[in-house]
């Protein structure tokens, strides 16, 4: 299964990718279980792609 994903910041696309889940790993999963597996795959991708840095610069 291939999933096209797009990351946008302030409405502007900044990164696109295609994620893959091997069909044999989906096996006899229900539609709900497959949807959960896709969401986990997407969250993992997002965690790798997004980094937020900040610092206090004054009062």
Short mmCIF file of N, CA, C and O in Angstrom, two decimals, residues 17-41:
data_model
loop_
_atom_site.label_atom_id
_atom_site.label_comp_id
_atom_site.label_asym_id
_atom_site.label_seq_id
_atom_site.Cartn_x
_atom_site.Cartn_y
_atom_site.Cartn_z
N UNK A 17 5.94 13.27 0.23
CA UNK A 17 6.60 11.97 0.29
C UNK A 17 5.57 10.90 -0.02
O UNK A 17 4.36 11.16 -0.04
N UNK A 18 6.06 9.72 -0.27
CA UNK A 18 5.20 8.55 -0.43
C UNK A 18 5.66 7.52 0.59
O UNK A 18 6.82 7.15 0.63
N UNK A 19 4.73 7.12 1.45
CA UNK A 19 5.02 6.11 2.46
C UNK A 19 4.50 4.77 1.95
O UNK A 19 3.51 4.72 1.22
N UNK A 20 5.15 3.71 2.37
CA UNK A 20 4.72 2.38 1.93
C UNK A 20 4.55 1.47 3.13
O UNK A 20 5.31 1.53 4.09
N UNK A 21 3.50 0.66 3.06
CA UNK A 21 3.28 -0.41 4.03
C UNK A 21 3.15 -1.68 3.21
O UNK A 21 2.31 -1.76 2.31
N UNK A 22 3.98 -2.65 3.53
CA UNK A 22 3.94 -3.92 2.79
C UNK A 22 2.58 -4.58 2.95
O UNK A 22 2.06 -4.68 4.07
N UNK A 23 2.00 -5.00 1.84
CA UNK A 23 0.67 -5.62 1.85
C UNK A 23 0.62 -6.83 2.78
O UNK A 23 -0.37 -7.05 3.46
N UNK A 24 1.71 -7.60 2.82
CA UNK A 24 1.69 -8.81 3.65
C UNK A 24 1.61 -8.47 5.14
O UNK A 24 1.14 -9.27 5.94
N UNK A 25 2.02 -7.26 5.52
CA UNK A 25 1.92 -6.85 6.92
C UNK A 25 0.49 -6.51 7.30
O UNK A 25 0.13 -6.53 8.48
N UNK A 26 -0.33 -6.18 6.32
CA UNK A 26 -1.72 -5.83 6.59
C UNK A 26 -2.56 -7.09 6.79
O UNK A 26 -3.55 -7.05 7.52
N UNK A 27 -2.15 -8.17 6.13
CA UNK A 27 -2.78 -9.47 6.32
C UNK A 27 -4.29 -9.44 6.43
O UNK A 27 -4.98 -8.96 5.55
N UNK A 28 -4.77 -9.93 7.54
CA UNK A 28 -6.22 -10.04 7.77
C UNK A 28 -6.75 -8.90 8.63
O UNK A 28 -7.76 -9.06 9.31
N UNK A 29 -6.09 -7.75 8.60
CA UNK A 29 -6.53 -6.61 9.42
C UNK A 29 -7.89 -6.10 8.94
O UNK A 29 -8.20 -6.14 7.76
N UNK A 30 -8.65 -5.58 9.89
CA UNK A 30 -9.91 -4.93 9.55
C UNK A 30 -9.60 -3.55 8.95
O UNK A 30 -8.47 -3.06 9.07
N UNK A 31 -10.60 -2.93 8.36
CA UNK A 31 -10.41 -1.57 7.81
C UNK A 31 -9.96 -0.61 8.90
O UNK A 31 -9.10 0.24 8.67
N UNK A 32 -10.52 -0.75 10.10
CA UNK A 32 -10.15 0.14 11.21
C UNK A 32 -8.70 -0.09 11.62
O UNK A 32 -7.97 0.88 11.88
N UNK A 33 -8.25 -1.32 11.66
CA UNK A 33 -6.86 -1.61 12.01
C UNK A 33 -5.90 -1.09 10.94
O UNK A 33 -4.83 -0.58 11.27
N UNK A 34 -6.30 -1.18 9.68
CA UNK A 34 -5.47 -0.65 8.59
C UNK A 34 -5.38 0.87 8.71
O UNK A 34 -4.29 1.45 8.57
N UNK A 35 -6.49 1.52 9.01
CA UNK A 35 -6.49 2.97 9.18
C UNK A 35 -5.57 3.37 10.34
O UNK A 35 -4.81 4.33 10.23
N UNK A 36 -5.61 2.62 11.43
CA UNK A 36 -4.73 2.90 12.57
C UNK A 36 -3.26 2.72 12.19
O UNK A 36 -2.41 3.51 12.59
N UNK A 37 -2.96 1.69 11.40
CA UNK A 37 -1.59 1.45 10.96
C UNK A 37 -1.10 2.60 10.08
O UNK A 37 0.05 3.05 10.20
N UNK A 38 -1.97 3.11 9.21
CA UNK A 38 -1.62 4.25 8.35
C UNK A 38 -1.35 5.48 9.21
O UNK A 38 -0.36 6.20 9.00
N UNK A 39 -2.20 5.73 10.20
CA UNK A 39 -2.02 6.89 11.07
C UNK A 39 -0.70 6.80 11.85
O UNK A 39 0.00 7.81 12.00
N UNK A 40 -0.34 5.62 12.31
CA UNK A 40 0.93 5.43 13.02
C UNK A 40 2.10 5.72 12.08
O UNK A 40 3.06 6.40 12.45
N UNK A 41 2.01 5.21 10.86
CA UNK A 41 3.07 5.44 9.86
C UNK A 41 3.23 6.93 9.59
O UNK A 41 4.35 7.44 9.52
#
